[in-house]
Backbone as a chain_set.jsonl record, in Angstrom:
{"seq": "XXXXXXXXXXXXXXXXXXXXXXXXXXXXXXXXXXXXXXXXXXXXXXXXXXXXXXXXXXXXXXXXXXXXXXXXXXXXXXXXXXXXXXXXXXXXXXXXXXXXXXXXXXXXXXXXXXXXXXXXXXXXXXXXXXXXXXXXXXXXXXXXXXXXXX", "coords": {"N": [[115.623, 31.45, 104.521], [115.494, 30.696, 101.59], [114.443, 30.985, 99.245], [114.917, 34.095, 98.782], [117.177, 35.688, 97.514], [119.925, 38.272, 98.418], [122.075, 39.273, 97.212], [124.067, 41.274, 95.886], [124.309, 41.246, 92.408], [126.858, 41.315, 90.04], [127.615, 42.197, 86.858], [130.033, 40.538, 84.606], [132.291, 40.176, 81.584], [131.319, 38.142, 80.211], [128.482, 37.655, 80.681], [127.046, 40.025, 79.82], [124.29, 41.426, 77.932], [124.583, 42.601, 75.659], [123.797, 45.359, 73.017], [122.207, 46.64, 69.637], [121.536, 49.883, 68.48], [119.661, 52.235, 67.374], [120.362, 55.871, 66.481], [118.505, 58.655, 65.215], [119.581, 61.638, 64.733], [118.323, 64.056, 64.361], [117.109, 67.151, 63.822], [117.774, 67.077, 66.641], [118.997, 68.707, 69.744], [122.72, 69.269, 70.43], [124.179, 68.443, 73.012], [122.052, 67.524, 74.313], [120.827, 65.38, 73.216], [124.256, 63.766, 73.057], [124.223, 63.135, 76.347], [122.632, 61.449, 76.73], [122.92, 59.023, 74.636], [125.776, 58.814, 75.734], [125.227, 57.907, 78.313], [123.73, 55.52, 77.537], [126.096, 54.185, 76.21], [127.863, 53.734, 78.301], [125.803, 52.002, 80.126], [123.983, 52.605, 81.94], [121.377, 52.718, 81.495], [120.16, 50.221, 81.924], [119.402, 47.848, 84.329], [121.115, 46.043, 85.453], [123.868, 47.641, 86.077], [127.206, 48.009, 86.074], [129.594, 49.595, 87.181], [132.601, 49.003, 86.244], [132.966, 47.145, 83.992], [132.427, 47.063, 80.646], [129.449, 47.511, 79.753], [127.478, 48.931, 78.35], [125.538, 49.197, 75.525], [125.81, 49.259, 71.926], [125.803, 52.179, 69.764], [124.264, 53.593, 67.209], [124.382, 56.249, 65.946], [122.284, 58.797, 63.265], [122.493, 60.801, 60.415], [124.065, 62.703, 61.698], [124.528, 65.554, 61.011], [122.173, 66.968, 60.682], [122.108, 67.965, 63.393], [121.492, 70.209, 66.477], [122.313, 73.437, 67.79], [121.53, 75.515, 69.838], [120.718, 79.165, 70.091], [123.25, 81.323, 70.181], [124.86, 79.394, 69.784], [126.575, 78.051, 67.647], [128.162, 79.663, 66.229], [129.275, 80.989, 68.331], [130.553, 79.786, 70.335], [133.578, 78.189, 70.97], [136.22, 75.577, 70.463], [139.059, 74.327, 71.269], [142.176, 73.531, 70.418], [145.729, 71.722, 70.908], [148.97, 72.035, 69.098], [150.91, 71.387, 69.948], [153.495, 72.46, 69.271], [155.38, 75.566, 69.545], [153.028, 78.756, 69.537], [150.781, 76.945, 68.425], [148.262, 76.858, 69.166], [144.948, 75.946, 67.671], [141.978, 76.937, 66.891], [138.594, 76.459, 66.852], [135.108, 76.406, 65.471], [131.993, 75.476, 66.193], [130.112, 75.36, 63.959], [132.158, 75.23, 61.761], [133.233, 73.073, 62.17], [131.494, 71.034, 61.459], [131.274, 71.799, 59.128], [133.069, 70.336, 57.687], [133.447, 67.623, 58.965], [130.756, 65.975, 59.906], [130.199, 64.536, 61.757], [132.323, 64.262, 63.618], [131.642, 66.154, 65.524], [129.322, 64.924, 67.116], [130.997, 63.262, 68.049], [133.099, 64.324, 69.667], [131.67, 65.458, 71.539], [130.117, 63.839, 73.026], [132.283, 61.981, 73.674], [132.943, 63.267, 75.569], [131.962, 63.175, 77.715], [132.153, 60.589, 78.489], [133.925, 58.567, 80.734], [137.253, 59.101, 81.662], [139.198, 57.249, 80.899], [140.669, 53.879, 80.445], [138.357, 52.429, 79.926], [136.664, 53.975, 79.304], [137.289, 54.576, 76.652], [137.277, 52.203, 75.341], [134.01, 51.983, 75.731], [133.664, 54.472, 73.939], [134.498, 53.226, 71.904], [132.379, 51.626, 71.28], [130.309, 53.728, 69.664], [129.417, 54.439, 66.882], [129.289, 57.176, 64.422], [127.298, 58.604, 61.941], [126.842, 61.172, 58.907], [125.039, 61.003, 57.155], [121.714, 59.683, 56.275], [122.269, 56.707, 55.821], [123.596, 53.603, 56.685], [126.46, 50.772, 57.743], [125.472, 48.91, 59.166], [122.992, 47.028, 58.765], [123.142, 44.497, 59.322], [123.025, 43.725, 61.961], [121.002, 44.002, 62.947], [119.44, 47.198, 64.384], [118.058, 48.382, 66.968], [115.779, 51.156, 66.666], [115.393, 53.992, 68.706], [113.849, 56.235, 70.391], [115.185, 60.081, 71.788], [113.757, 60.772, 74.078], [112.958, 58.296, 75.203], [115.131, 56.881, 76.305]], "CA": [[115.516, 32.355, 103.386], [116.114, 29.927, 100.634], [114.122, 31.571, 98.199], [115.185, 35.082, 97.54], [118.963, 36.13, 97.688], [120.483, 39.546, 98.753], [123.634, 38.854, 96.841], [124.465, 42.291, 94.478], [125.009, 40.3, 91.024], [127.945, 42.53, 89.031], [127.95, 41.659, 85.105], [131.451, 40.36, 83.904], [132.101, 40.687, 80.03], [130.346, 37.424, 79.588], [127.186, 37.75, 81.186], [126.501, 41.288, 79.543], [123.698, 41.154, 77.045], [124.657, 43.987, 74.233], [122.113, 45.294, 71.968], [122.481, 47.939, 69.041], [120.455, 51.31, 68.973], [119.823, 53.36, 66.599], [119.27, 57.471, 67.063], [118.223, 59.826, 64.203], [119.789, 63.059, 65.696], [117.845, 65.039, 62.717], [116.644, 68.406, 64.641], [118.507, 67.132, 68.38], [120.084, 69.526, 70.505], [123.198, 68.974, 70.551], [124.423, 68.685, 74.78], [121.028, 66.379, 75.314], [121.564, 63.474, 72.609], [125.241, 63.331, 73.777], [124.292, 63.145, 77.327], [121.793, 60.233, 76.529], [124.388, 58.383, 74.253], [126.722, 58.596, 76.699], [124.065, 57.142, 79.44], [123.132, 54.258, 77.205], [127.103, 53.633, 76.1], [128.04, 53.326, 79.614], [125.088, 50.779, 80.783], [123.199, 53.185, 82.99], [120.114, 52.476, 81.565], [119.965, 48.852, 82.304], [119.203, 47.449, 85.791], [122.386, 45.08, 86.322], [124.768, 48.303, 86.168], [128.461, 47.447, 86.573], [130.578, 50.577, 87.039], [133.811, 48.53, 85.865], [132.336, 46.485, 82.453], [131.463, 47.242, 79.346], [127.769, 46.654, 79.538], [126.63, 49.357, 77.587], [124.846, 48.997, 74.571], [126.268, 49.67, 70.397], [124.923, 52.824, 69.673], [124.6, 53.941, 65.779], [123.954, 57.768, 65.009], [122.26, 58.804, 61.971], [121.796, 61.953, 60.22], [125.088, 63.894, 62.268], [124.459, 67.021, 60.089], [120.935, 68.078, 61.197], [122.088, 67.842, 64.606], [121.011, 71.747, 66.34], [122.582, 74.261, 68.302], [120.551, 76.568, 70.437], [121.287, 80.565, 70.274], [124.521, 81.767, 69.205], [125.898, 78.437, 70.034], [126.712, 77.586, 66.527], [129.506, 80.499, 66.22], [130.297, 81.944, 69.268], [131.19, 78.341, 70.983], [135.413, 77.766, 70.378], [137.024, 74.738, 70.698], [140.731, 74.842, 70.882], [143.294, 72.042, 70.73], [147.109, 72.307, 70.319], [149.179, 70.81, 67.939], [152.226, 70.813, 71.027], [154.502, 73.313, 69.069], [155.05, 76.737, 70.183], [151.744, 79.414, 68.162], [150.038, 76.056, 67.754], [147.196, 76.814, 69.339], [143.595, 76.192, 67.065], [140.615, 77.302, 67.477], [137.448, 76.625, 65.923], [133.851, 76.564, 66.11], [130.732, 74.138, 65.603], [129.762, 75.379, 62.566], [133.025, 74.815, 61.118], [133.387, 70.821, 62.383], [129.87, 70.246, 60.639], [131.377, 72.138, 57.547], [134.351, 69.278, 57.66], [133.525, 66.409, 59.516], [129.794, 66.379, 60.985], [130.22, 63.42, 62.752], [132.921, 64.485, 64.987], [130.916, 67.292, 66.51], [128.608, 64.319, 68.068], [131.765, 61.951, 68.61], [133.627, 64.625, 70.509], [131.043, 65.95, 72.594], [129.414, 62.094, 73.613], [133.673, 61.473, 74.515], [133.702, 64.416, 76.894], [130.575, 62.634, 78.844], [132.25, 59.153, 79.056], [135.06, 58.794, 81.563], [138.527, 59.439, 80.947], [140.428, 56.508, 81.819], [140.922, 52.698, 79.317], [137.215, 51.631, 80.094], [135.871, 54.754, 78.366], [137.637, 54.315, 75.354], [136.519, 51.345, 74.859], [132.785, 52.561, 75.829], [133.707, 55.139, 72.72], [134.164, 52.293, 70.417], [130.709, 51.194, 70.505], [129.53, 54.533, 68.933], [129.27, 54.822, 65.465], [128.007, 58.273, 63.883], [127.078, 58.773, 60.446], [126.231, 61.986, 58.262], [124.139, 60.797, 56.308], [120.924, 57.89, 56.651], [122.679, 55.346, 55.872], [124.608, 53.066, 57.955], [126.358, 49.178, 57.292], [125.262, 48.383, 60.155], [121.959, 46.394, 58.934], [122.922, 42.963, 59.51], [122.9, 43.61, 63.122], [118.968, 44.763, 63.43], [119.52, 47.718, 65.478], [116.551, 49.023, 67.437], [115.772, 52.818, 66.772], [114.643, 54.632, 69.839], [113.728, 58.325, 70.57], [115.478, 60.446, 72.77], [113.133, 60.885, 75.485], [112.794, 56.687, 75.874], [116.499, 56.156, 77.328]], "C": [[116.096, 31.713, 102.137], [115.159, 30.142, 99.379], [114.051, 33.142, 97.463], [117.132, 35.226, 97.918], [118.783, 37.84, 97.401], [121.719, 39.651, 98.154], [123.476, 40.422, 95.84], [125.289, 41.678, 93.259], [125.667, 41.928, 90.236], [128.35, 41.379, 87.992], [129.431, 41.495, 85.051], [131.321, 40.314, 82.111], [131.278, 39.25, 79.439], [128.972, 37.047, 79.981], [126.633, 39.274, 80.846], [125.364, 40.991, 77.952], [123.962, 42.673, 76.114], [124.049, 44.259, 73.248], [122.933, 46.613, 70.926], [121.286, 48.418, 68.574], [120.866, 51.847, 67.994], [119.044, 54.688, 66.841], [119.155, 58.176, 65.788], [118.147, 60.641, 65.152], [118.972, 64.124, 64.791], [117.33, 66.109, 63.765], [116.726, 67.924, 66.861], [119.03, 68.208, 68.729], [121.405, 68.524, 70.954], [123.8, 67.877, 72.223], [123.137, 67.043, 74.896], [121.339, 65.255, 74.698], [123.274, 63.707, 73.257], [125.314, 62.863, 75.086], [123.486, 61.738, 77.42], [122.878, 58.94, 75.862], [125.149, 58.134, 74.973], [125.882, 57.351, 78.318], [123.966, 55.908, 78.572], [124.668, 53.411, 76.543], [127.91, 53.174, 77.356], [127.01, 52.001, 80.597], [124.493, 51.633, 81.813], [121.815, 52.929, 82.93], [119.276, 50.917, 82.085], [120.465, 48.608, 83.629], [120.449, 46.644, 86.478], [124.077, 46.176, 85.853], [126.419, 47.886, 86.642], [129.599, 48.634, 86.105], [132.059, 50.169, 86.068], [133.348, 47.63, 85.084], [132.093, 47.105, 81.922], [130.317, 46.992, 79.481], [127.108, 47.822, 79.239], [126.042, 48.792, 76.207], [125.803, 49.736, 73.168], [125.075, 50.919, 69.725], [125.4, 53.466, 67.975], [123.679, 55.431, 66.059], [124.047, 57.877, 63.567], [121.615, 60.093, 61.974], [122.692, 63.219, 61.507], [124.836, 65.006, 61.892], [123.52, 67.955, 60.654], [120.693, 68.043, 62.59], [121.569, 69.9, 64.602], [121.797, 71.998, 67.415], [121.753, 75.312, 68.984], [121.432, 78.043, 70.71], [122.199, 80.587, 69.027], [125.919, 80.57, 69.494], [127.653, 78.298, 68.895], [127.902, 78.377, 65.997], [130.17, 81.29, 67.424], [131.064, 80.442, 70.153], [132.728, 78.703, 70.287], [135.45, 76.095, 71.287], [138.545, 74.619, 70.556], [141.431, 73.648, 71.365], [144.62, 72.81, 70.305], [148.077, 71.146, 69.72], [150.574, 70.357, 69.278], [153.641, 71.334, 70.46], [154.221, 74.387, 69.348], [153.986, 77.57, 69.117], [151.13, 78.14, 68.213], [149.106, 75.856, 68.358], [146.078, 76.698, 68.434], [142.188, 76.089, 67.675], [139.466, 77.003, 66.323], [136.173, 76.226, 66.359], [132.445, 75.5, 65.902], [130.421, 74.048, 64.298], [130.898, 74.912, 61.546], [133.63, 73.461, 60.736], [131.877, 70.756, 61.366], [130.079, 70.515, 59.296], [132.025, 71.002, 56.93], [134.125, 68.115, 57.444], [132.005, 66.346, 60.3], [129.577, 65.308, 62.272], [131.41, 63.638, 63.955], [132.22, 65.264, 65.671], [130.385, 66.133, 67.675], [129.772, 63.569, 69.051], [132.541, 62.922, 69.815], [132.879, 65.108, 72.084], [130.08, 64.76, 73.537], [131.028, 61.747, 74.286], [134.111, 62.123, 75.793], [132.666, 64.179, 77.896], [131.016, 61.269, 79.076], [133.378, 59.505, 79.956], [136.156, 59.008, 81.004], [139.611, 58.329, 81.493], [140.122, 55.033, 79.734], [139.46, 52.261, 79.058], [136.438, 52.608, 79.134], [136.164, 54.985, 77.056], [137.793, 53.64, 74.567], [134.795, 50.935, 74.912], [132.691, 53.463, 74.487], [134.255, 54.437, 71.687], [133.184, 51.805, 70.313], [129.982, 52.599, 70.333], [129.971, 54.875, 67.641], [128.547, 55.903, 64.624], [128.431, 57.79, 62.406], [126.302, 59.92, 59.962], [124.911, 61.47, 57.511], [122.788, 59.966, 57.106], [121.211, 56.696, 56.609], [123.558, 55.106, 56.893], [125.113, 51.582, 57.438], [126.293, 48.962, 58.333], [124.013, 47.17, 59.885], [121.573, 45.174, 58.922], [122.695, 42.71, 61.294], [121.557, 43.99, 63.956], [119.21, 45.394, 64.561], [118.019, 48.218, 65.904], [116.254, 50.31, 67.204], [115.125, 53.354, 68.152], [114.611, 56.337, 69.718], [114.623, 58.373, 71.096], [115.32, 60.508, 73.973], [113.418, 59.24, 75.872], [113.687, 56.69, 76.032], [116.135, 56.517, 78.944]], "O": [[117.135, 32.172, 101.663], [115.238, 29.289, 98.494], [113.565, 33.49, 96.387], [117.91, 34.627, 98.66], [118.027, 38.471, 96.662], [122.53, 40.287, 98.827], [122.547, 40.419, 95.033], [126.512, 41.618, 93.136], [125.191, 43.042, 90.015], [128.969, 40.318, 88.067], [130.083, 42.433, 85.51], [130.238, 40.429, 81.538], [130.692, 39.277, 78.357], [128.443, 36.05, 79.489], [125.78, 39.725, 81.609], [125.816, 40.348, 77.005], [123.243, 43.668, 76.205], [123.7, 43.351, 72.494], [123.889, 47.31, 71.268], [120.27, 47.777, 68.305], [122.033, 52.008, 67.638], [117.872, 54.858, 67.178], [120.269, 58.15, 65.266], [117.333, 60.716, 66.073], [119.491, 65.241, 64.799], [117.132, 65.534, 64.835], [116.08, 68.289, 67.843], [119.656, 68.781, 67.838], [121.33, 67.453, 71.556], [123.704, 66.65, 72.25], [123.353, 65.934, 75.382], [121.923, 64.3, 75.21], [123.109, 63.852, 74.468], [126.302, 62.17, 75.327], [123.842, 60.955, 78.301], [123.474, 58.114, 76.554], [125.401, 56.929, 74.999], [126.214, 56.336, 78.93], [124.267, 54.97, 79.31], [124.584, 52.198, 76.351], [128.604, 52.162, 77.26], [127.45, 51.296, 81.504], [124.616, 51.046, 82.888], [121.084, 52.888, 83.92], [118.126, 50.718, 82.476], [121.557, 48.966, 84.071], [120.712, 46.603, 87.68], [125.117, 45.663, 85.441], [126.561, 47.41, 87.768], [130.266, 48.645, 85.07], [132.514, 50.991, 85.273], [133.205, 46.728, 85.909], [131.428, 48.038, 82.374], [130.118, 45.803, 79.23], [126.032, 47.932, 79.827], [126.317, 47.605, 76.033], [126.471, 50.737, 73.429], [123.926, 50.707, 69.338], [126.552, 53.723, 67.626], [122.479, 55.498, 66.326], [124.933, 57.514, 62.793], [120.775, 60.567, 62.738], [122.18, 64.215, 62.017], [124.987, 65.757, 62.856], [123.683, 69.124, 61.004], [119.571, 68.07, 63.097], [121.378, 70.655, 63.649], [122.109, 71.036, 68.116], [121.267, 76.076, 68.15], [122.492, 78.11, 71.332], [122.172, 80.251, 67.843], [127.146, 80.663, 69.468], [128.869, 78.367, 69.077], [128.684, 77.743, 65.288], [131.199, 81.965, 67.469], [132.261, 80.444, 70.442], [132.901, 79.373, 69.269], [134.903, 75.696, 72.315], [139.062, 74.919, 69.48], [141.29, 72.994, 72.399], [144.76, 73.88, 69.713], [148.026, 69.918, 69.796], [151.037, 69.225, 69.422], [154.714, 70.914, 70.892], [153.029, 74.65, 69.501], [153.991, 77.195, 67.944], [150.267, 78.543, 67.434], [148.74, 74.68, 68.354], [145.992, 77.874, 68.08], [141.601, 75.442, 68.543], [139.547, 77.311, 65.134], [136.025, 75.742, 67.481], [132.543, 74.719, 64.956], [130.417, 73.038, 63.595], [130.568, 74.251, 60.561], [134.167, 72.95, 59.753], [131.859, 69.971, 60.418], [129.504, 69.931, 58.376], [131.686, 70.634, 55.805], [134.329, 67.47, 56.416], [132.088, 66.722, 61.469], [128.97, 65.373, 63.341], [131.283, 63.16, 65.082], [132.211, 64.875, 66.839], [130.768, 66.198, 68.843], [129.679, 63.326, 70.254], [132.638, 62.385, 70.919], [133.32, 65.112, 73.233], [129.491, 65.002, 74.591], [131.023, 61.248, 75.412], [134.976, 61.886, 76.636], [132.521, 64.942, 78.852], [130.323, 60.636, 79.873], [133.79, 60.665, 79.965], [136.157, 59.129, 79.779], [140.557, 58.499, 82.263], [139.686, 55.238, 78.601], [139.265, 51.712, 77.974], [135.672, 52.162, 78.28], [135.36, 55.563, 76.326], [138.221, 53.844, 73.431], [134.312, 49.945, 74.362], [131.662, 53.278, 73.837], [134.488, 54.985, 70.61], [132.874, 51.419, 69.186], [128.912, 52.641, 70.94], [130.929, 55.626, 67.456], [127.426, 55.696, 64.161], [129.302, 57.072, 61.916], [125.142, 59.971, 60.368], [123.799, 61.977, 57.659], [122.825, 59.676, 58.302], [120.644, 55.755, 57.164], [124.114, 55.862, 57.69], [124.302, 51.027, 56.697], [127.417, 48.692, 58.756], [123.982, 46.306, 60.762], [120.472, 44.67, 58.703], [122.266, 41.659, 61.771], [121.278, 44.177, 65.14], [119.271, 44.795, 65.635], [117.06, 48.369, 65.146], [116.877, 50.82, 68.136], [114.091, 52.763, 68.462], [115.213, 57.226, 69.115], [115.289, 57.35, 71.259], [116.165, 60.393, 74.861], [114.111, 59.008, 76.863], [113.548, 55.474, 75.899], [116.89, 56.148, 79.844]]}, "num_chains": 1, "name": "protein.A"}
């Protein structure tokens, strides 16, 4: 058998080929682009998968703002963090992050789909959102893709 091999090849950080992606979230549901993002920042979509590497892909979001909400997402949703003094509970709601900051809405809800350990928080440094269309990203020719194609 000297011409195929059974060996399971696992990517190390220098045998990972890294690409950057670009998504226009402009009328997304929220939940599904994050869940995709998260799939293509992790390396799931690509065939030489390596649970323990980086070998996802640099993913640029554009157009955070006209992300969507389905129902009564958009105000009845809470989010609540605490500041770690006593009363310091806050609460607040989607609509209110998009009033602020629209780019955290995507960044927090793509962070709560990667793992929770050192590997995923360096999986959540290759995503970059952006409100707006623009991006400086365009020395790096990212690819745009749909949603559905991941």
């Amino acid at each position: 058998m000297d011409t195929q091999s059974y060996k399971t090849v696992s990517l190390n950080k220098a045998t990972v080929d890294k690409k950057w992606v670009l998504i226009d979230a402009t009328d997304l549901a929220l939940g599904r682009l994050a869940s995709r993002v998260a799939l293509v920042l992790r390396g799931k979509n690509k065939p030489g998968f390596t649970p323990n590497v980086d070998c996802g892909d640099n993913v640029i979001i554009i157009n955070a703002e006209k992300v969507i909400l389905k129902g009564k997402k958009m105000s009845d949703r809470v989010y609540t963090r605490y500041t770690g003094y006593p009363g310091g509970q806050r609460f607040t709601t989607p609509a209110e992050i998009l009033a602020k900051k629209p780019a955290e809405l995507i960044r927090m809800s793509v962070k709560g789909m990667l793992p929770k350990t050192r590997l995923g928080a360096v999986q959540l440094g290759n995503l970059f959102v952006y409100a707006g269309p623009e991006h400086p990203h365009q020395a790096q020719n990212p690819k745009e893709i749909k949603l559905n194609e991941i």
